[in-house]
C-alpha positions as a printed Julia matrix, in Angstrom:
121×3 Matrix{Float64}:
 105.18   99.8    89.01
 105.36  101.04   85.57
 109.17  101.33   83.93
 110.07  104.12   82.87
 109.51  104.72   79.07
 106.15  102.09   79.76
 102.23  102.69   80.04
 100.48  103.22   83.36
  97.91   99.74   84.09
  94.41  100.5    83.46
  92.21  102.6    86.14
  90.09   99.76   87.72
  86.36  100.77   88.37
  87.34  100.32   91.9
  90.08  103.12   91.96
  87.41  105.07   89.79
  84.7   104.6    92.65
  87.34  105.46   95.59
  88.54  108.55   93.53
  85.03  110.09   93.12
  84.24  109.27   96.44
  87.22  110.81   98.33
  86.43  114.08   95.7
  83.19  113.28   97.08
  83.68  113.48  100.86
  86.44  116.37  100.01
  83.84  118.93   98.91
  80.71  117.39  101.92
  83.78  118.9   103.58
  84.79  121.75  102.69
  80.73  122.81  102.88
  80.27  121.22  106.17
  83.11  123.34  107.4
  81.52  126.34  105.89
  78.49  125.67  107.52
  80.22  125.1   110.96
  82.03  128.24  111.15
  78.38  130.39  110.39
  77.5   128.57  113.61
  80.12  128.43  115.82
  80.71  127.36  119.08
  82.76  125.22  121.63
  81.55  121.57  119.93
  81.73  123.22  116.47
  85.73  123.73  116.98
  86.11  120.0   117.67
  84.17  118.59  114.72
  85.61  121.97  112.15
  89.38  119.94  113.47
  88.0   116.3   112.46
  86.52  117.91  109.02
  90.12  119.55  108.1
  91.79  116.7   108.62
  88.81  114.42  106.33
  89.03  116.78  103.63
  93.12  117.42  103.57
  93.08  113.16  103.49
  90.45  112.95  101.2
  91.94  115.08   97.89
  95.35  113.69   99.03
  94.52  110.39   98.72
  92.35  111.13   95.37
  95.61  112.65   93.86
  98.02  109.77   95.34
  95.51  106.95   93.43
  95.26  108.82   90.28
  99.36  108.65   90.07
  99.18  105.71   90.52
 101.56  106.75   93.74
 103.32  103.84   95.3
 102.26  104.63   98.49
  98.05  104.44   97.53
  97.34  101.57   99.45
  98.7   103.25  103.05
  97.37  106.37  102.04
  93.42  104.99  101.72
  93.96  103.26  104.79
  94.51  106.66  106.38
  92.02  108.35  104.57
  89.87  105.66  106.06
  90.55  105.99  109.34
  90.2   110.2   109.18
  86.51  109.57  107.06
  85.62  107.42  109.89
  86.86  110.19  113.0
  84.95  112.57  110.71
  81.98  110.61  110.05
  81.9   110.27  114.07
  82.48  113.86  114.87
  79.58  114.47  113.28
  77.25  112.63  114.53
  77.93  113.76  117.56
  74.54  116.32  116.48
  72.33  114.18  114.7
  69.68  117.16  114.21
  71.97  119.36  111.91
  71.31  118.03  108.34
  74.39  119.5   107.09
  76.44  116.81  108.71
  74.49  114.02  108.8
  75.06  114.59  104.6
  79.1   114.74  105.71
  78.95  111.64  108.12
  77.48  109.66  105.26
  79.81  110.55  102.34
  82.5   109.9   104.7
  81.29  106.91  105.89
  81.0   105.22  102.42
  84.63  107.14  101.69
  86.3   105.07  104.04
  84.73  101.75  103.18
  85.79  102.42   99.53
  89.34  103.63  100.91
  89.43  100.79  103.1
  88.37   97.98  100.59
  91.72  100.07   98.51
  93.93   99.7   101.2
  93.46   95.83  100.5
  93.37   96.19   96.99
  96.72   95.7    94.71
  97.11   98.77   92.92
């Protein structure tokens, strides 16, 4: 961690890619929640809960990485878990194109976050 008055270390390509994956996943989850709300139904409510958790977690994870929080690694691990859960929930309706698009974004983000969780920030 940088001392007060010193510059932060440069953001790595891995961090930049992970932030981008988080922000993309957040956006796709938000779009998918809107789609689910239009469709309604009990199954959609279970998916919505997972999408809400994923959306909020990915946004927070990206924010924490951008400001180089010392808790970024732990947040990335939690974010990967939320993304995995959202992807699994989306896969429960394989005929819905929006849900499949969301599952893909969630899986990509989970993979990137797992890598960052093990990396030195």
